[in-house]
Coordinates of C-alpha atoms and ligand atoms in Angstrom, one line a residue:
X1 CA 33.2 12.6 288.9
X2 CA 29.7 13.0 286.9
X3 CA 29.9 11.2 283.6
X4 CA 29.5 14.7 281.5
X5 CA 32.7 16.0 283.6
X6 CA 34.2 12.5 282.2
X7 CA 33.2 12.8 278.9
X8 CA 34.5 16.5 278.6
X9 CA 37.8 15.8 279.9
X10 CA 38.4 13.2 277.3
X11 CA 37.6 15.7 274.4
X12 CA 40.2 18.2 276.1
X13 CA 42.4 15.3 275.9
X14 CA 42.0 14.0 272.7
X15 CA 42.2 17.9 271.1
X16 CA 45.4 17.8 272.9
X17 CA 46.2 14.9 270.9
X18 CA 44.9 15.8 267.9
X19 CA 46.2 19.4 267.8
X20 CA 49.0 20.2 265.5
X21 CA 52.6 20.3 266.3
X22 CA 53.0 24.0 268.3
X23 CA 56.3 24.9 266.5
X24 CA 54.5 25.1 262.8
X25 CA 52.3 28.4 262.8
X26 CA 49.4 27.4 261.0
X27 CA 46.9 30.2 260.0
X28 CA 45.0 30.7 262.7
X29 CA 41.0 28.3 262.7
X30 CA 38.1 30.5 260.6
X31 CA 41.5 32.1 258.3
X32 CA 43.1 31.0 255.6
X33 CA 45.9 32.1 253.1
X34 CA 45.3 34.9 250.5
X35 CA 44.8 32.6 247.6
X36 CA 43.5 35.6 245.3
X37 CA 46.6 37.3 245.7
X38 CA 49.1 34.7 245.5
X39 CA 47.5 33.3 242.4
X40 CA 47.6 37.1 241.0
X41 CA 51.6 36.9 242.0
X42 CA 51.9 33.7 240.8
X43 CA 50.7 34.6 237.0
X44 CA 53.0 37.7 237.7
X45 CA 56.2 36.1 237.7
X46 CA 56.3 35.1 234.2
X47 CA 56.1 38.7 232.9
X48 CA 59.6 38.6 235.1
X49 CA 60.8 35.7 232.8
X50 CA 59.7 37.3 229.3
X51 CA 62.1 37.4 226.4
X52 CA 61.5 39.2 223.4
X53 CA 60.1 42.8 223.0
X54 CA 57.8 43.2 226.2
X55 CA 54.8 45.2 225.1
X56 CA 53.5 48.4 225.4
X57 CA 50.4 50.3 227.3
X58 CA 50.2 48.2 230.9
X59 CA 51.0 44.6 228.7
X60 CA 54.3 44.7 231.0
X61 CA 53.5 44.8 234.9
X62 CA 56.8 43.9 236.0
X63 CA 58.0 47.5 234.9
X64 CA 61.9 46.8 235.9
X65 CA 62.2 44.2 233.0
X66 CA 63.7 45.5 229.3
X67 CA 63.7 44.0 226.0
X68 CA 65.9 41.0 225.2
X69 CA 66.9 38.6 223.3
X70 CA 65.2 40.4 219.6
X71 CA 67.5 38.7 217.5
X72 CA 67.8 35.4 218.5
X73 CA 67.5 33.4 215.6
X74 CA 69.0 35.5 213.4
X75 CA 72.4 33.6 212.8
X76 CA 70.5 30.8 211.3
X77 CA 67.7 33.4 209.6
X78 CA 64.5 32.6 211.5
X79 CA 62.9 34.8 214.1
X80 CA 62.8 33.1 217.2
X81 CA 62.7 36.2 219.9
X82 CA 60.0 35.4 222.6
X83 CA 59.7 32.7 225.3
X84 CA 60.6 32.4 228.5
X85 CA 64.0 32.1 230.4
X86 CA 63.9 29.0 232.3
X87 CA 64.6 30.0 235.4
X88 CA 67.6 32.0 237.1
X89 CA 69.7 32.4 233.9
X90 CA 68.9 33.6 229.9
X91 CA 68.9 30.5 228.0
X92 CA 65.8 29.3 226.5
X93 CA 65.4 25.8 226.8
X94 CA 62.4 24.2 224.8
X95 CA 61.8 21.2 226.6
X96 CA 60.8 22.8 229.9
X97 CA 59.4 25.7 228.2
X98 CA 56.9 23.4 226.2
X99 CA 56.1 22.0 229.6
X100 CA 55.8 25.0 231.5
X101 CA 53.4 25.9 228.7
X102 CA 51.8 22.6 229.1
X103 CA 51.2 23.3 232.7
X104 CA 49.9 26.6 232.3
X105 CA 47.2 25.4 230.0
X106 CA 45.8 22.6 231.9
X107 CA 45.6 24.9 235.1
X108 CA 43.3 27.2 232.9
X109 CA 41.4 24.3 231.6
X110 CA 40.7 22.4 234.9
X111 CA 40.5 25.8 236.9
X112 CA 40.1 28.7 234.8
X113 CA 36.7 29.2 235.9
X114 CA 37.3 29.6 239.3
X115 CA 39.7 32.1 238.3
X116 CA 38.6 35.6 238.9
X117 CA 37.8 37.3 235.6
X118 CA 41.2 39.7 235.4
X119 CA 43.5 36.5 236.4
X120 CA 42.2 34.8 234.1
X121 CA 43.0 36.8 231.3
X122 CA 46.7 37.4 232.6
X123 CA 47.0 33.2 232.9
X124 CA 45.9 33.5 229.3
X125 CA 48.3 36.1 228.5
X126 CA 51.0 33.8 230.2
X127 CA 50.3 30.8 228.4
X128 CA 50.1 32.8 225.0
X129 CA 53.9 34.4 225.5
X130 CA 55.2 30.5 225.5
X131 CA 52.9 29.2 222.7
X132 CA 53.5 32.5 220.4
X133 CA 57.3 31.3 220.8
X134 CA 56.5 28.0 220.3
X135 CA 54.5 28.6 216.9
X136 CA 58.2 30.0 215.6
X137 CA 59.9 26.7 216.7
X138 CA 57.6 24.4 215.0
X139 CA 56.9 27.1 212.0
X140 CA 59.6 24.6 209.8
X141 CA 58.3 21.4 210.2
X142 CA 57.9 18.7 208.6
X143 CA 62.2 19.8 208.5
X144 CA 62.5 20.8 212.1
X145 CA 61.8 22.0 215.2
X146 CA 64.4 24.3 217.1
X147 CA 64.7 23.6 220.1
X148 CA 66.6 26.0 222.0
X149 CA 68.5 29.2 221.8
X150 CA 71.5 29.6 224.2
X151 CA 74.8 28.0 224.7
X152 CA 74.4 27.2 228.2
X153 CA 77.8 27.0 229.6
X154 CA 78.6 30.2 227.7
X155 CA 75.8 31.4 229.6
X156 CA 76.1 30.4 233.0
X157 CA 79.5 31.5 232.8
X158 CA 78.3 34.9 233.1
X159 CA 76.2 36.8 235.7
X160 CA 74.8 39.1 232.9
X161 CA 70.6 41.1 232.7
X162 CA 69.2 39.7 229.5
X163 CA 69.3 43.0 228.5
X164 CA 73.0 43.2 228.1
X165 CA 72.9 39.5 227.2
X166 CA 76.6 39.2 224.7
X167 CA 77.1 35.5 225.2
X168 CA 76.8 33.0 222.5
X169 CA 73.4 32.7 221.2
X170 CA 73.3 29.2 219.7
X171 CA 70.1 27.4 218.2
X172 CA 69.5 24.2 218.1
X173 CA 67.1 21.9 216.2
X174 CA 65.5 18.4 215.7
X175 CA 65.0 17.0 212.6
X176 CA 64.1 13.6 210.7
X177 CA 68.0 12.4 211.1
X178 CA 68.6 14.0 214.6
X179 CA 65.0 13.3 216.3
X180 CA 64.0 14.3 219.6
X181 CA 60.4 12.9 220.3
X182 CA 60.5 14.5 223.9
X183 CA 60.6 18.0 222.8
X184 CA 58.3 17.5 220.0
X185 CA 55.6 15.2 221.8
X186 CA 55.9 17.8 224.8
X187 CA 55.7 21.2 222.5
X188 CA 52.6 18.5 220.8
X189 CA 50.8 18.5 224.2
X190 CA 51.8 22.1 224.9
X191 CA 50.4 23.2 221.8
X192 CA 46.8 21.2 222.3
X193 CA 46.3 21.9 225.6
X194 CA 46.7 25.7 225.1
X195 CA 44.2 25.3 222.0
X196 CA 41.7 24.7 224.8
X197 CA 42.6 27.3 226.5
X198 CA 41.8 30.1 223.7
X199 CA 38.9 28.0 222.4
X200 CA 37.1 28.3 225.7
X201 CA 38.2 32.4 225.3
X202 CA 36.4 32.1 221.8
X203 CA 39.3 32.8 219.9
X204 CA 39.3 30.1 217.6
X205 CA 41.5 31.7 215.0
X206 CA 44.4 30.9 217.2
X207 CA 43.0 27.5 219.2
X208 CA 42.9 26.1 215.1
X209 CA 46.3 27.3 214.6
X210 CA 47.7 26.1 217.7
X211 CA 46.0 22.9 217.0
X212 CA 46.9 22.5 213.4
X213 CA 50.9 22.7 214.8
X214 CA 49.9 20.4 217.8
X215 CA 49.3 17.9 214.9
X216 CA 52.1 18.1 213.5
X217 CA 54.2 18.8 216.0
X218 CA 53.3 15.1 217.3
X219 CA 53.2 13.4 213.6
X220 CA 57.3 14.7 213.8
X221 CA 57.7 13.2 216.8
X222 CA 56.2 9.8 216.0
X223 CA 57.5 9.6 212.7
X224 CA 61.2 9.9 213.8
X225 CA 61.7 8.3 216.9
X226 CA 64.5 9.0 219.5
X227 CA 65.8 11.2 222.3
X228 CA 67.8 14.8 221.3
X229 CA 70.4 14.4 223.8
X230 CA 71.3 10.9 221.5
X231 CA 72.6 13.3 219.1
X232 CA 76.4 14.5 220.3
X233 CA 75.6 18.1 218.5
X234 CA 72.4 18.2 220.4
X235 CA 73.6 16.7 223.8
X236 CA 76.6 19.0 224.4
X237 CA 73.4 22.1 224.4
X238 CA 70.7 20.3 226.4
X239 CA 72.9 18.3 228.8
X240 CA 73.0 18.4 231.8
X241 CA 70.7 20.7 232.4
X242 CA 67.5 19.4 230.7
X243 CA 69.0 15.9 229.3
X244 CA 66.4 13.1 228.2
X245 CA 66.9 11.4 231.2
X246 CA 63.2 9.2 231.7
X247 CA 62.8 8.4 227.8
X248 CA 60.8 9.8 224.9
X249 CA 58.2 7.6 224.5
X250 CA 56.1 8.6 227.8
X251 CA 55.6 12.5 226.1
X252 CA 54.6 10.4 222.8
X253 CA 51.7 9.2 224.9
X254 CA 51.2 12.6 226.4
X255 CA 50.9 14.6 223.5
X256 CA 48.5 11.8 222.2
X257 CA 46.5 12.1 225.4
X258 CA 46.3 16.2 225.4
X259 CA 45.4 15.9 221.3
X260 CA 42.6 13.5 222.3
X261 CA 41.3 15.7 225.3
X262 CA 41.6 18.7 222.9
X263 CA 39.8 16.9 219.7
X264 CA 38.4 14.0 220.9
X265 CA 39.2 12.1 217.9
X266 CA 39.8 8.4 218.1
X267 CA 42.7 8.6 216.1
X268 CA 44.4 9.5 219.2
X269 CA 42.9 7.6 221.5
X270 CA 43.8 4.5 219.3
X271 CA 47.5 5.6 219.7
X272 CA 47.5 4.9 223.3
X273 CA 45.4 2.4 223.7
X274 CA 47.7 0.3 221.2
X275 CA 51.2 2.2 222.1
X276 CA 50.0 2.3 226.1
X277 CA 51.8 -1.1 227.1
X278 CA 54.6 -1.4 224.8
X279 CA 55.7 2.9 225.2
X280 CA 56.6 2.9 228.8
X281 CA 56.0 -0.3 230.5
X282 CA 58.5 -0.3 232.0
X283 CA 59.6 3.0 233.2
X284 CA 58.8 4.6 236.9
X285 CA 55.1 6.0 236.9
X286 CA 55.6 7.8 239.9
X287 CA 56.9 10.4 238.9
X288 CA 55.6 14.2 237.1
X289 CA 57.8 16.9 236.0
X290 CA 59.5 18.5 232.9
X291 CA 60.9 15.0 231.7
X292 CA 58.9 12.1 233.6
X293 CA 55.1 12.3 232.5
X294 CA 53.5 9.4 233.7
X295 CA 51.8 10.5 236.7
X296 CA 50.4 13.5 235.0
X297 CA 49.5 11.0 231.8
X298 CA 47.8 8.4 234.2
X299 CA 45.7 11.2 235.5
X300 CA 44.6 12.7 232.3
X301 CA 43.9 10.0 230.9
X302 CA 42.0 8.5 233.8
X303 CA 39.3 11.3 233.1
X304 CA 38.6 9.3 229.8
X305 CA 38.3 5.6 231.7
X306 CA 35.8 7.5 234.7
X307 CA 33.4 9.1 232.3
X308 CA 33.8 6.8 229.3
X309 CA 34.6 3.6 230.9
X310 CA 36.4 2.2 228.1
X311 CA 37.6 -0.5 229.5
X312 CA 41.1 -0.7 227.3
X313 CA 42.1 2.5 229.4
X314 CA 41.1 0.8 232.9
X315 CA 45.1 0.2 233.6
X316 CA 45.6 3.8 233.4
X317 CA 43.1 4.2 236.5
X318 CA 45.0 2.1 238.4
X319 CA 48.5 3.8 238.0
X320 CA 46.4 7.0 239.1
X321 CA 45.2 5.1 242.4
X322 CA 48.5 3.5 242.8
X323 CA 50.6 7.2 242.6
X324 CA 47.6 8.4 244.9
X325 CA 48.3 6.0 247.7
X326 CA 52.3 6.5 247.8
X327 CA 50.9 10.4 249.2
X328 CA 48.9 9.0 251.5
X329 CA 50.8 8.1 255.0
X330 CA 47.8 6.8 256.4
X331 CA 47.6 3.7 253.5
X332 CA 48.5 0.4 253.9
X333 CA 52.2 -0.4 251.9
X334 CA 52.2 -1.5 248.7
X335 CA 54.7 -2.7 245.7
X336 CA 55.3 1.5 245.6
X337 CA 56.7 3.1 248.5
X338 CA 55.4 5.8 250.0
X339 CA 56.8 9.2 249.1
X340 CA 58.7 11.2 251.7
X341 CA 57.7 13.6 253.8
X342 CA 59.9 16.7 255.5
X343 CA 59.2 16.8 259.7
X344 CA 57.0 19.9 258.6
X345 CA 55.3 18.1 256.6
X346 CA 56.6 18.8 252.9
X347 CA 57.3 16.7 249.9
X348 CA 60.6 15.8 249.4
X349 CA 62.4 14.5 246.7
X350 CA 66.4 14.6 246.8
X351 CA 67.9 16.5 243.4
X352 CA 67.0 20.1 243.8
X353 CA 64.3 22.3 243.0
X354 CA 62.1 20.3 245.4
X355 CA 59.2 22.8 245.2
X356 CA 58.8 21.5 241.3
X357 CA 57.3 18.4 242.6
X358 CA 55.3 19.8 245.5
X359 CA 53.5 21.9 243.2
X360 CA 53.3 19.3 239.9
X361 CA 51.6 17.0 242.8
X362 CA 49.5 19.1 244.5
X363 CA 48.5 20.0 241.2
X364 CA 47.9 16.2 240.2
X365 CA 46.4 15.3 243.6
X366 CA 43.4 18.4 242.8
X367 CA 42.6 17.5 238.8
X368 CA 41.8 13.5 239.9
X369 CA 40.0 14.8 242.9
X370 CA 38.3 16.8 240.1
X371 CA 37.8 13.7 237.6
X372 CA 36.6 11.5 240.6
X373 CA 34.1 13.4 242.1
X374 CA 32.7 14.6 238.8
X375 CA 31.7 10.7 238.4
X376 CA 31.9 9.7 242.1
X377 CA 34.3 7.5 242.3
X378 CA 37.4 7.2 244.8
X379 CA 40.9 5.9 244.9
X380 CA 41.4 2.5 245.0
X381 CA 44.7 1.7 248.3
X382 CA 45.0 -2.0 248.7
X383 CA 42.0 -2.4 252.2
X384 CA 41.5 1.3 252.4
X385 CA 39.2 3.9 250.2
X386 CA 40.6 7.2 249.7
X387 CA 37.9 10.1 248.6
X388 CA 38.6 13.1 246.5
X389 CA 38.2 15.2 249.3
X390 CA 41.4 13.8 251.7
X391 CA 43.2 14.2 248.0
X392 CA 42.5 18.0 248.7
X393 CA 43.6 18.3 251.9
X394 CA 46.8 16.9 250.6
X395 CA 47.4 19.3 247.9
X396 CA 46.0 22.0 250.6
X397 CA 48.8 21.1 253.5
X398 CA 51.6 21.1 250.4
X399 CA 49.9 24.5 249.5
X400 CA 49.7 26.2 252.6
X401 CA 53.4 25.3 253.8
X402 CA 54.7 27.0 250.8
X403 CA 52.6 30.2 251.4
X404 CA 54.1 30.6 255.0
X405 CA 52.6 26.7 257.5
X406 CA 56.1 25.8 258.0
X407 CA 59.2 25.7 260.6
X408 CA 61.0 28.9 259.1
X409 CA 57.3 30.5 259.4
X410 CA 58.0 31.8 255.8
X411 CA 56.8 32.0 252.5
X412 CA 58.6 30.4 249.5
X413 CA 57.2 33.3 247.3
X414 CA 58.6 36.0 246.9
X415 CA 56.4 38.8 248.0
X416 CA 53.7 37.0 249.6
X417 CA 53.3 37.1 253.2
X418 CA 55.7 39.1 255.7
X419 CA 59.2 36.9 255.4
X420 CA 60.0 35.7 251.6
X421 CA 63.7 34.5 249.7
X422 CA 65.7 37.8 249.4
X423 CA 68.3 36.5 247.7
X424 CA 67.1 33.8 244.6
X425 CA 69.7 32.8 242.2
X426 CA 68.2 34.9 239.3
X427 CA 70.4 37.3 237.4
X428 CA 67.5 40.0 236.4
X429 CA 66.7 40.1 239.8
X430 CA 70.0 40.3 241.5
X431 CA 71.3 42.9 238.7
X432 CA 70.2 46.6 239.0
X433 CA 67.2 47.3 236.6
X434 CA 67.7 48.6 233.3
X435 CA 65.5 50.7 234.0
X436 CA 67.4 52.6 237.0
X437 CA 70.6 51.8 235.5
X438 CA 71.0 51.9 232.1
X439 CA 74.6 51.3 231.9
X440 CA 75.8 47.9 230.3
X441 CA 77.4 45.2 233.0
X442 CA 79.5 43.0 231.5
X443 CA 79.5 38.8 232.1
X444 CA 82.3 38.7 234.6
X445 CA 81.3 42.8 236.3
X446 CA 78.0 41.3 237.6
X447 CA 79.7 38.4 240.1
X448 CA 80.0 41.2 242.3
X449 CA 76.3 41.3 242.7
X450 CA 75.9 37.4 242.7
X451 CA 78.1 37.5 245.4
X452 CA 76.6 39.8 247.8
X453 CA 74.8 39.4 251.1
X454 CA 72.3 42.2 249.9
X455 CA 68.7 41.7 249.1
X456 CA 68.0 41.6 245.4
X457 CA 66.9 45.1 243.9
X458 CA 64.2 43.9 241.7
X459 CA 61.8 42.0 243.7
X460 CA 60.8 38.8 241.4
X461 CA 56.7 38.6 242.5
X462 CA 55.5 35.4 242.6
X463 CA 58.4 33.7 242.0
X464 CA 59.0 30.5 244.0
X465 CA 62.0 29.1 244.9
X466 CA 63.7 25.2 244.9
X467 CA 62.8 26.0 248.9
X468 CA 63.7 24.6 251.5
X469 CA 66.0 21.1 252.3
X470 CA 65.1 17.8 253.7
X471 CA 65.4 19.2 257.3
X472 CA 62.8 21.9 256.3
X473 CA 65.6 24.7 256.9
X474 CA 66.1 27.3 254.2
X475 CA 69.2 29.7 254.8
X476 CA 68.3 31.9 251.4
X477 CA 71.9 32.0 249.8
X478 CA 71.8 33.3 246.5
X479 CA 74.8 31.2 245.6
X480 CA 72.5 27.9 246.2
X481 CA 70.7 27.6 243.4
X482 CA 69.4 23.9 244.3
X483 CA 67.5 25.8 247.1
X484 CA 67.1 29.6 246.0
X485 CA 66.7 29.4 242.5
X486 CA 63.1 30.0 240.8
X487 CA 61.8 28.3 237.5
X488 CA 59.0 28.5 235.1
X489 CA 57.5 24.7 236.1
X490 CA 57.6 25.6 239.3
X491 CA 55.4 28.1 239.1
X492 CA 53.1 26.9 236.5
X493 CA 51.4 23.9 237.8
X494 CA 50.5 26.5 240.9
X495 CA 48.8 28.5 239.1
X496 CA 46.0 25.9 238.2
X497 CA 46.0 24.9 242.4
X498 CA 46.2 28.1 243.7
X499 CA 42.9 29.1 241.3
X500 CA 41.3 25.8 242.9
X501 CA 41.8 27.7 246.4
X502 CA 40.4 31.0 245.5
X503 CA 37.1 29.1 245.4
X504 CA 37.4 26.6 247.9
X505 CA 39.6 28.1 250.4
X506 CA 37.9 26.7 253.6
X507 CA 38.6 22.7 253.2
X508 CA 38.4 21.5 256.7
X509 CA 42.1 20.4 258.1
Ligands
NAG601 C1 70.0 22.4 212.4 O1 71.1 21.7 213.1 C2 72.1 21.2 212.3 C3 73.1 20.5 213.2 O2 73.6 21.3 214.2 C4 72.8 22.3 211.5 O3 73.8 21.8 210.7 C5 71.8 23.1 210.7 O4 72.4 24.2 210.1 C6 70.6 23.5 211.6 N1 69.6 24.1 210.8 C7 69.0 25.3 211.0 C8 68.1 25.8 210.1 O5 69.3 26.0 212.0
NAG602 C1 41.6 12.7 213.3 O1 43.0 12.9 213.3 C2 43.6 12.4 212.2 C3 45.1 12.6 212.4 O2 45.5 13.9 212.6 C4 43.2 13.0 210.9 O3 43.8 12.4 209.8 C5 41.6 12.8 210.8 O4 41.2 13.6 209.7 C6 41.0 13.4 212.1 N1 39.5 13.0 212.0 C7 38.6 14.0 212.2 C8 37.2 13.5 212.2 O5 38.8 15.2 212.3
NAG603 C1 58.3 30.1 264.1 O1 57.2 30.5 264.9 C2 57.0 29.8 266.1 C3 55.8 30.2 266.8 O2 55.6 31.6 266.7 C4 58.3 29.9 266.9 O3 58.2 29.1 268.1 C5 59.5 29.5 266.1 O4 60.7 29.7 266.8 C6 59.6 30.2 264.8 N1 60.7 29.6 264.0 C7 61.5 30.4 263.3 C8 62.6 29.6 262.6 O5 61.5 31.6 263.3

């Protein structure tokens, strides 16, 4: 045998080797996803999620949806119509909605302009829906802030269109004697981020506005200090479903954070540098979503310590490194275990709704690829060096499994690809359209459409699902919401990834 005949036999058998497991169908070498169009779907699926009076002349794509929800606030005289449902039901809870908006906004600001021109003016629209709500909620302060509308268990009791919505409408509020710093510091960082948002749109009229609330919305939640679900009144609406689990004071340092990014006034910056160690200390960093902000703060924040290099900030660097190496298999172990992995190669974390972290990471794992190569610098895992560009294969594999790389060779959004969820555990969708059928269905008249085996009439676009479980098996049961239920932070960290994608769709794998 010649030595070339050698050599090539050993590349054949190390591309065996290397190749990827044959029962995932990956898109096929020189292809990739359609990033356009699932970033346009993703942006979709919160005109499926509006409250309120939907507009007029095109404003409203998702045609099948009606107006809801007009007077909510009206039992305690305040106009709160607007906002999003959460997810599969008609409450709307501020905490997650503040995030959601949150998320939105920092997609836009890290991404926007790889966002074709239209999307980027419906990802506008999107954020704008949640911070026109929000503006209401905080429109009482220094007194308050209400915080939600809906009686949750009066509302789950009941498979009911927000249109026909005739459960109790409840609304809740934080004030100096009953705080709730979470809500507050989130709807603060909600608030700031979006200012950048319409600031780089040159409306300032509304950036100032929004920022003007941001501040106060966070001098409320400084000032009175505490969790909302402390307060029994307060608990019995929030809990269990969005509960102050992980603490207040991490979204006090958040909504510091986005107020500094947005204004870049010290002020701010002095808050975490002398609140950083004492707010927080002690809690898990790991972790990023609707009630833990650490990882997402550690990022953000990072950007400051890379292209200021202010020293005081250099911890916050190395809780960005430090979440960055628990996603990466390949790096040596550490004090934080690595984070699991589904055989086809998913995030997993046990609790439901997995999806929410896959996309808050992948989100995460592209803005510090972002902040590091804008000042070239890498991630710092114990003996190994970790670029920005292995970060964005990462985010890429999480991103490409949900669009369709994956054992059950489907997509977790609904109407992308050729197989997608049927059957999510969302009322508007699983209900007949107001449109085609006008008639009112009462609470208890629609279980006979939560029960069925039949596909949901109103196709939710863009939605994404919980997904599928630790085995990587999804079984699209209506009835398990855990798995088959979408929500608004699911979708809105996407939205900033899936933008990143459009550009860049051909990272090598
Ligand atoms: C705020 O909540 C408290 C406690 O539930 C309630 O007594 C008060 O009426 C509420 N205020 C408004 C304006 O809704
Ligand atoms: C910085 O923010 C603080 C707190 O909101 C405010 O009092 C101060 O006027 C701001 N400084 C500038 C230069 O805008
Ligand atoms: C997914 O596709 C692969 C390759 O086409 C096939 O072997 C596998 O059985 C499919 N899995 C399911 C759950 O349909």
């Amino acid at each position: 045998m010649t030595l070339h005949i050698f050599l090539l036999l050993l590349l054949l058998l190390l591309l065996l080797l290397l190749s990827p497991p044959s029962r995932v169908r990956a898109v096929p070498a020189g292809r990739h996803h359609d990033y356009r169009g699932a970033l346009a779907k993703s942006i979709l699926f919160f005109e499926g999620q509006r409250s309120g009076r939907l507009p007029a002349g095109g404003g409203q794509r998702a045609s099948w949806r009606g107006d809801s929800g007009l007077s909510d606030g009206a039992g305690v005289g305040v106009d709160l119509a607007g906002g999003y449902y959460d997810a599969g039901d008609n409450v709307k809870f501020g905490f997650p909605m503040a995030f959601t908006a949150t998320m939105l906004a920092w997609g836009v600001v890290e991404f926007g302009a790889q966002m074709p021109s239209d999307e980027l003016r419906h990802a506008a629209a999107a954020v704008r829906w949640a911070t026109d709500y929000l503006l209401k909620t905080v429109a009482q302060l220094p007194d308050r802030i209400f915080v939600q509308v809906g009686d949750p268990i009066s509302d789950h009791n009941c498979w009911e269109r927000p249109e026909d919505m005739d459960t109790v409408r409840t609304v809740y509020n934080v004030s100096a004697d009953r705080p709730g710093s979470e809500v507050a510091g989130e709807t603060a960082a909600a608030l700031a981020a979006a200012s950048m948002v319409f600031r780089s749109l040159s409306d300032d009229g509304y950036a100032d506005r929004l920022l003007e609330s941001a501040r106060r919305a966070f001098e409320f939640a400084d000032a009175y200090k505490g969790a909302y679900s402390d307060d029994p009144g307060l608990k019995a609406g929030v809990c269990p479903f969005y509960c102050d689990f992980d603490g207040y004071q991490d979204e006090l340092l958040w909504g510091a954070a986005w107020l500094r990014r947005a204004t870049q006034n010290d002020t701010f910056l002095n808050y975490i540098q002398d609140n950083g160690k004492t707010l927080g200390a002690e809690d898990n960093i790991n972790e990023f979503g609707w009630d833990n902000k650490h990882a997402g703060l550690n990022v953000l924040v990072s950007k400051e310590f890379l292209q200021g290099q202010i020293l005081s900030l250099q911890s916050y660097k190395e809780s960005a490194d430090s979440f960055m190496c628990t996603l990466i298999p390949e790096s040596p172990p550490s004090s934080s275990p690595h984070i699991e992995y589904t055989p086809g190669g998913l995030i997993y974390k046990p609790g439901g709704s997995n999806m929410q972290h896959v996309t808050a990471i992948s989100f995460l794992l592209l803005a510090y690829a972002k902040y590091l190569s804008e000042t070239s610098q890498t991630v710092n895992c114990g003996s190994m060096t970790v670029g920005p560009e292995s970060l964005r294969l990462q985010a890429k594999k999480q991103v490409d499994y949900l669009l369709g790389d994956n054992p059950m060779n489907m997509s977790y959004m609904v109407g992308y690809g050729d197989r997608y969820p049927q059957r999510i555990h969302h009322r508007a969708s699983s209900l007949p359209s107001i449109v085609t059928h006008p008639q009112f269905i009462a609470c208890k008249d629609g279980s006979a459409y939560y029960r069925s085996s039949d596909p949901n009439p109103n196709p939710l676009i863009g939605a994404v699902v919980g997904g599928p479980g630790e085995d990587d098996v999804y079984e699209d049961d209506r009835v398990d919401f855990r798995k088959s239920e979408p929500t608004t932070y699911i979708n809105a960290p996407l939205v900033g990834v899936l933008a990143y994608f459009v550009a860049n769709p051909n990272l090598n794998s």
